[in-house]
Protein backbone atom coordinates (compact mmCIF):
# COMPACT_ATOMS: atom_id res chain seq x y z
CA UNK A 1 0.00 0.00 0.00
CA UNK A 2 1.13 3.57 -0.74
CA UNK A 3 2.35 5.77 2.12
CA UNK A 4 0.40 9.02 2.09
CA UNK A 5 2.40 10.66 4.86
CA UNK A 6 5.84 9.68 6.10
CA UNK A 7 8.26 11.03 8.72
CA UNK A 8 11.88 10.10 8.09
CA UNK A 9 14.17 10.67 11.11
CA UNK A 10 12.39 13.91 11.95
CA UNK A 11 13.63 16.09 14.80
CA UNK A 12 11.50 18.88 16.24
CA UNK A 13 12.70 21.11 19.07
CA UNK A 14 11.01 23.83 21.07
CA UNK A 15 13.93 25.74 22.53
CA UNK A 16 16.03 23.20 24.42
CA UNK A 17 13.18 20.69 24.56
CA UNK A 18 13.23 17.91 21.97
CA UNK A 19 9.62 17.12 21.08
CA UNK A 20 10.26 14.60 18.30
CA UNK A 21 13.55 12.71 18.39
CA UNK A 22 14.61 11.00 15.13
CA UNK A 23 10.94 10.22 14.65
CA UNK A 24 9.84 7.68 12.02
CA UNK A 25 6.20 7.13 11.13
CA UNK A 26 3.96 6.54 8.13
CA UNK A 27 0.28 6.48 7.28
CA UNK A 28 -0.92 4.57 4.23
CA UNK A 29 -3.78 5.62 1.97
CA UNK A 30 -7.19 4.92 3.44
CA UNK A 31 -5.84 4.20 6.93
CA UNK A 32 -7.42 5.61 10.09
CA UNK A 33 -4.76 6.10 12.74
CA UNK A 34 -5.41 7.26 16.30
CA UNK A 35 -2.58 8.92 18.22
CA UNK A 36 -2.72 8.71 22.01
CA UNK A 37 -0.35 9.66 24.79
CA UNK A 38 0.25 12.09 27.64
CA UNK A 39 0.40 15.84 27.13
CA UNK A 40 3.68 16.92 25.56
CA UNK A 41 4.45 13.50 24.08
CA UNK A 42 4.54 14.82 20.50
CA UNK A 43 1.26 13.56 19.04
CA UNK A 44 -0.29 16.97 18.27
CA UNK A 45 3.07 18.20 16.96
CA UNK A 46 2.88 15.51 14.26
CA UNK A 47 -0.41 17.02 13.06
CA UNK A 48 0.89 20.58 13.20
CA UNK A 49 3.96 19.66 11.16
CA UNK A 50 1.79 18.05 8.49
CA UNK A 51 -0.46 21.12 8.46
CA UNK A 52 2.70 23.29 8.01
CA UNK A 53 1.95 25.13 11.26
CA UNK A 54 5.27 23.96 12.74
CA UNK A 55 8.54 23.48 10.89
CA UNK A 56 11.11 20.74 11.51
CA UNK A 57 14.74 20.91 12.63
CA UNK A 58 16.03 17.79 10.89
CA UNK A 59 14.86 14.89 8.77
CA UNK A 60 12.31 14.89 5.95
CA UNK A 61 8.50 14.71 5.90
CA UNK A 62 6.82 13.34 2.78
CA UNK A 63 3.20 13.72 1.69
CA UNK A 64 2.62 11.30 -1.14
CA UNK A 65 5.89 11.13 -3.03
CA UNK A 66 6.84 14.77 -2.40
CA UNK A 67 8.76 16.28 0.51
CA UNK A 68 6.60 18.67 2.52
CA UNK A 69 9.07 21.01 4.20
CA UNK A 70 11.65 20.69 1.41
CA UNK A 71 11.72 20.84 -2.37
CA UNK A 72 14.19 19.76 -5.00
CA UNK A 73 16.04 22.61 -6.69
CA UNK A 74 18.86 21.71 -9.02
CA UNK A 75 18.53 18.10 -7.91
CA UNK A 76 19.26 19.04 -4.29
CA UNK A 77 16.79 18.90 -1.40
CA UNK A 78 16.44 22.45 -0.05
CA UNK A 79 14.07 24.22 2.38
CA UNK A 80 10.68 24.72 0.76
CA UNK A 81 9.52 28.11 -0.45
CA UNK A 82 6.08 29.43 0.45
CA UNK A 83 4.59 28.55 -2.96
CA UNK A 84 5.52 24.88 -2.42
CA UNK A 85 4.06 24.86 1.10
CA UNK A 86 0.82 26.45 -0.17
CA UNK A 87 0.44 23.82 -2.87
CA UNK A 88 1.11 20.94 -0.47
CA UNK A 89 -1.19 22.41 2.19
CA UNK A 90 -4.17 22.31 -0.19
CA UNK A 91 -4.36 18.51 0.07
CA UNK A 92 -4.36 18.39 3.87
CA UNK A 93 -7.27 19.24 6.15
CA UNK A 94 -7.32 19.69 9.90
CA UNK A 95 -10.07 20.01 12.48
CA UNK A 96 -8.94 22.07 15.45
CA UNK A 97 -10.03 21.84 19.08
CA UNK A 98 -11.67 25.27 19.06
CA UNK A 99 -13.36 25.21 15.64
CA UNK A 100 -11.57 28.28 14.17
CA UNK A 101 -14.62 29.41 12.21
CA UNK A 102 -14.65 32.93 10.81
CA UNK A 103 -17.03 34.75 13.20
CA UNK A 104 -18.15 37.37 10.66
CA UNK A 105 -19.09 34.83 7.98
CA UNK A 106 -22.19 32.69 7.70
CA UNK A 107 -21.94 28.92 7.96
CA UNK A 108 -22.15 28.66 4.16
CA UNK A 109 -19.39 31.21 3.59
CA UNK A 110 -17.16 29.47 6.12
CA UNK A 111 -17.42 26.31 4.02
CA UNK A 112 -17.09 27.81 0.51
CA UNK A 113 -14.28 30.36 0.97
CA UNK A 114 -11.30 27.98 0.78
CA UNK A 115 -12.60 25.89 -2.15
CA UNK A 116 -13.13 29.13 -4.12
CA UNK A 117 -9.86 30.87 -3.26
CA UNK A 118 -7.53 27.87 -2.86
CA UNK A 119 -8.95 25.25 -5.22
CA UNK A 120 -10.35 27.70 -7.76
CA UNK A 121 -13.91 26.35 -7.70
CA UNK A 122 -16.67 28.55 -9.04
CA UNK A 123 -19.04 29.94 -6.43
CA UNK A 124 -21.90 27.76 -7.71
CA UNK A 125 -19.78 24.58 -7.57
CA UNK A 126 -18.44 25.45 -4.12
CA UNK A 127 -21.96 26.16 -2.87
CA UNK A 128 -23.29 22.87 -4.24
CA UNK A 129 -20.45 21.02 -2.52
CA UNK A 130 -21.06 22.93 0.73
CA UNK A 131 -24.81 22.26 0.72
CA UNK A 132 -24.17 18.53 0.24
CA UNK A 133 -21.73 18.44 3.15
CA UNK A 134 -23.86 20.57 5.46
CA UNK A 135 -26.72 18.19 4.81
CA UNK A 136 -24.40 15.29 5.55
CA UNK A 137 -23.35 16.68 8.94
CA UNK A 138 -26.86 17.78 9.90
CA UNK A 139 -26.32 21.52 9.52
CA UNK A 140 -28.25 22.36 6.33
CA UNK A 141 -30.82 24.39 8.27
CA UNK A 142 -28.06 26.61 9.70
CA UNK A 143 -26.37 27.55 6.40
CA UNK A 144 -27.18 31.26 6.81
CA UNK A 145 -26.46 31.49 10.55
CA UNK A 146 -23.38 33.12 12.05
CA UNK A 147 -21.11 30.98 14.29
CA UNK A 148 -22.15 32.94 17.39
CA UNK A 149 -25.66 31.50 17.02
CA UNK A 150 -24.37 27.90 17.11
CA UNK A 151 -23.64 25.51 19.96
CA UNK A 152 -20.18 24.02 20.31
CA UNK A 153 -21.26 20.76 18.73
CA UNK A 154 -22.83 22.60 15.80
CA UNK A 155 -19.67 24.66 15.28
CA UNK A 156 -17.59 21.50 15.20
CA UNK A 157 -19.87 19.90 12.61
CA UNK A 158 -19.54 23.02 10.44
CA UNK A 159 -15.77 22.80 10.86
CA UNK A 160 -15.91 19.17 9.69
CA UNK A 161 -17.89 20.20 6.60
CA UNK A 162 -15.40 23.00 5.92
CA UNK A 163 -12.45 20.60 6.10
CA UNK A 164 -14.22 18.04 3.89
CA UNK A 165 -15.05 20.69 1.29
CA UNK A 166 -11.38 20.85 0.35
CA UNK A 167 -11.46 17.14 -0.61
CA UNK A 168 -8.26 16.56 1.38
CA UNK A 169 -6.08 13.53 0.80
CA UNK A 170 -5.36 13.54 4.52
CA UNK A 171 -7.82 14.72 7.18
CA UNK A 172 -6.56 15.31 10.71
CA UNK A 173 -8.41 15.80 13.99
CA UNK A 174 -6.74 17.26 17.10
CA UNK A 175 -8.86 16.34 20.15
CA UNK A 176 -12.06 17.14 18.20
CA UNK A 177 -14.31 16.86 21.26
CA UNK A 178 -12.17 18.49 23.96
CA UNK A 179 -13.97 21.86 23.79
CA UNK A 180 -17.47 20.35 23.74
CA UNK A 181 -20.01 19.86 26.49
CA UNK A 182 -20.24 16.14 27.35
CA UNK A 183 -23.72 15.73 25.85
CA UNK A 184 -22.46 16.94 22.46
CA UNK A 185 -19.48 14.61 22.24
CA UNK A 186 -21.39 11.58 20.98
CA UNK A 187 -23.01 13.46 18.08
CA UNK A 188 -19.70 14.84 16.79
CA UNK A 189 -17.92 11.50 17.12
CA UNK A 190 -20.74 9.81 15.20
CA UNK A 191 -20.35 12.33 12.35
CA UNK A 192 -16.61 11.63 12.18
CA UNK A 193 -17.12 7.88 12.36
CA UNK A 194 -19.74 7.92 9.61
CA UNK A 195 -17.54 10.05 7.34
CA UNK A 196 -14.58 7.75 7.98
CA UNK A 197 -16.56 4.75 6.75
CA UNK A 198 -18.44 6.50 3.95
CA UNK A 199 -15.62 8.40 2.24
CA UNK A 200 -12.24 7.14 1.06
CA UNK A 201 -10.40 9.24 3.63
CA UNK A 202 -7.04 8.88 5.25
CA UNK A 203 -7.37 10.07 8.85
CA UNK A 204 -5.01 10.98 11.67
CA UNK A 205 -6.87 11.51 14.94
CA UNK A 206 -5.52 12.69 18.29
CA UNK A 207 -8.06 11.65 20.91
CA UNK A 208 -8.43 10.12 24.36
CA UNK A 209 -11.92 8.82 23.57
CA UNK A 210 -11.17 5.10 23.79
CA UNK A 211 -14.62 3.92 22.70
CA UNK A 212 -14.44 6.09 19.60
CA UNK A 213 -10.90 4.92 18.86
CA UNK A 214 -12.03 1.29 19.05
CA UNK A 215 -14.71 1.93 16.44
CA UNK A 216 -12.86 4.13 13.95
CA UNK A 217 -9.16 3.21 14.15
CA UNK A 218 -7.27 0.70 12.06
CA UNK A 219 -4.18 1.39 14.18
CA UNK A 220 -3.52 3.05 17.53
CA UNK A 221 -0.11 4.60 18.27
CA UNK A 222 0.88 5.36 21.84
CA UNK A 223 3.30 8.29 22.09
CA UNK A 224 5.82 8.83 24.86
CA UNK A 225 8.64 11.42 24.90
CA UNK A 226 8.73 12.08 21.17
CA UNK A 227 8.56 8.47 20.04
CA UNK A 228 5.91 5.84 19.34
CA UNK A 229 6.37 3.54 22.29
CA UNK A 230 3.79 1.00 21.14
CA UNK A 231 1.33 0.53 18.29
CA UNK A 232 -1.18 -2.02 17.10
CA UNK A 233 -4.87 -2.59 16.47
CA UNK A 234 -7.32 -1.09 18.97
CA UNK A 235 -7.89 -4.60 20.33
CA UNK A 236 -4.16 -5.11 20.90
CA UNK A 237 -3.49 -1.71 22.47
CA UNK A 238 -6.59 -1.48 24.68
CA UNK A 239 -6.74 -5.08 25.87
CA UNK A 240 -3.17 -6.40 25.59
CA UNK A 241 -0.70 -3.49 25.81
CA UNK A 242 2.86 -4.72 26.25
CA UNK A 243 4.43 -1.57 27.72
CA UNK A 244 3.95 -0.59 31.38
CA UNK A 245 3.73 3.10 30.41
CA UNK A 246 0.88 2.34 28.00
CA UNK A 247 -1.01 0.35 30.64
CA UNK A 248 -0.58 3.17 33.16
CA UNK A 249 -1.87 5.79 30.73
CA UNK A 250 -4.89 3.73 29.65
CA UNK A 251 -5.78 3.03 33.28
CA UNK A 252 -5.80 6.76 34.01
CA UNK A 253 -7.97 7.47 30.97
CA UNK A 254 -10.39 4.70 31.98
CA UNK A 255 -10.60 6.05 35.53
CA UNK A 256 -11.22 9.57 34.24
CA UNK A 257 -14.00 8.36 31.93
CA UNK A 258 -15.56 6.39 34.81
CA UNK A 259 -15.43 9.50 37.00
CA UNK A 260 -17.17 11.59 34.34
CA UNK A 261 -19.84 8.92 33.92
CA UNK A 262 -20.56 8.74 37.66
CA UNK A 263 -20.71 12.54 37.86
CA UNK A 264 -23.39 12.56 35.16
Coordinates of N, CA and C in Angstrom, one line a residue, residues 99-116 123 130 134 143 145-148 150 155 158-159 161-163 165-166:
X99 N -12.5 24.9 16.8 CA -13.4 25.2 15.6 C -12.7 26.1 14.6
X100 N -12.2 27.3 15.1 CA -11.6 28.3 14.2 C -12.5 28.7 13.0
X101 N -13.7 28.9 13.2 CA -14.6 29.4 12.2 C -14.4 30.9 12.1
X102 N -14.7 31.5 11.0 CA -14.6 32.9 10.8 C -15.9 33.5 11.4
X103 N -15.8 34.3 12.5 CA -17.0 34.8 13.2 C -17.9 35.7 12.4
X104 N -17.4 36.4 11.4 CA -18.2 37.4 10.7 C -18.8 36.8 9.4
X105 N -18.6 35.5 9.2 CA -19.1 34.8 8.0 C -20.2 33.8 8.4
X106 N -21.2 33.7 7.5 CA -22.2 32.7 7.7 C -21.6 31.3 7.6
X107 N -22.4 30.3 8.1 CA -21.9 28.9 8.0 C -21.6 28.6 6.5
X108 N -22.4 29.0 5.6 CA -22.2 28.7 4.2 C -20.8 29.3 3.7
X109 N -20.6 30.5 4.0 CA -19.4 31.2 3.6 C -18.2 30.6 4.2
X110 N -18.3 30.1 5.5 CA -17.2 29.5 6.1 C -16.7 28.2 5.3
X111 N -17.7 27.6 4.7 CA -17.4 26.3 4.0 C -16.9 26.6 2.6
X112 N -17.4 27.6 1.9 CA -17.1 27.8 0.5 C -15.8 28.6 0.3
X113 N -15.4 29.4 1.2 CA -14.3 30.4 1.0 C -13.0 29.7 0.5
X114 N -12.6 28.6 1.2 CA -11.3 28.0 0.8 C -11.4 27.3 -0.6
X115 N -12.5 26.5 -0.8 CA -12.6 25.9 -2.2 C -12.6 26.9 -3.3
X116 N -13.1 28.1 -3.1 CA -13.1 29.1 -4.1 C -11.7 29.7 -4.3
X123 N -18.2 29.8 -7.6 CA -19.0 29.9 -6.4 C -20.2 28.9 -6.5
X130 N -20.8 22.6 -0.7 CA -21.1 22.9 0.7 C -22.4 22.5 1.2
X134 N -23.1 20.1 4.3 CA -23.9 20.6 5.5 C -25.0 19.7 5.7
X143 N -27.3 27.1 7.4 CA -26.4 27.5 6.4 C -26.2 29.1 6.4
X145 N -26.7 31.0 9.2 CA -26.5 31.5 10.5 C -25.0 31.9 10.7
X146 N -24.7 32.8 11.7 CA -23.4 33.1 12.0 C -22.9 32.2 13.2
X147 N -21.6 31.9 13.3 CA -21.1 31.0 14.3 C -21.6 31.3 15.7
X148 N -21.7 32.6 16.0 CA -22.2 32.9 17.4 C -23.5 32.4 17.8
X150 N -24.5 29.4 17.1 CA -24.4 27.9 17.1 C -23.8 27.4 18.4
X155 N -20.9 24.0 15.8 CA -19.7 24.7 15.3 C -18.7 23.6 14.8
X158 N -19.8 22.1 11.6 CA -19.5 23.0 10.4 C -18.1 22.9 10.1
X159 N -17.2 22.9 11.1 CA -15.8 22.8 10.9 C -15.4 21.5 10.1
X161 N -17.5 20.0 8.0 CA -17.9 20.2 6.6 C -16.9 21.1 5.9
X162 N -16.4 22.1 6.5 CA -15.4 23.0 5.9 C -14.1 22.2 5.5
X163 N -13.6 21.4 6.4 CA -12.5 20.6 6.1 C -12.7 19.6 4.9
X165 N -14.8 20.0 2.5 CA -15.1 20.7 1.3 C -13.8 20.9 0.5
X166 N -12.6 20.7 1.1 CA -11.4 20.9 0.4 C -11.0 19.5 -0.3

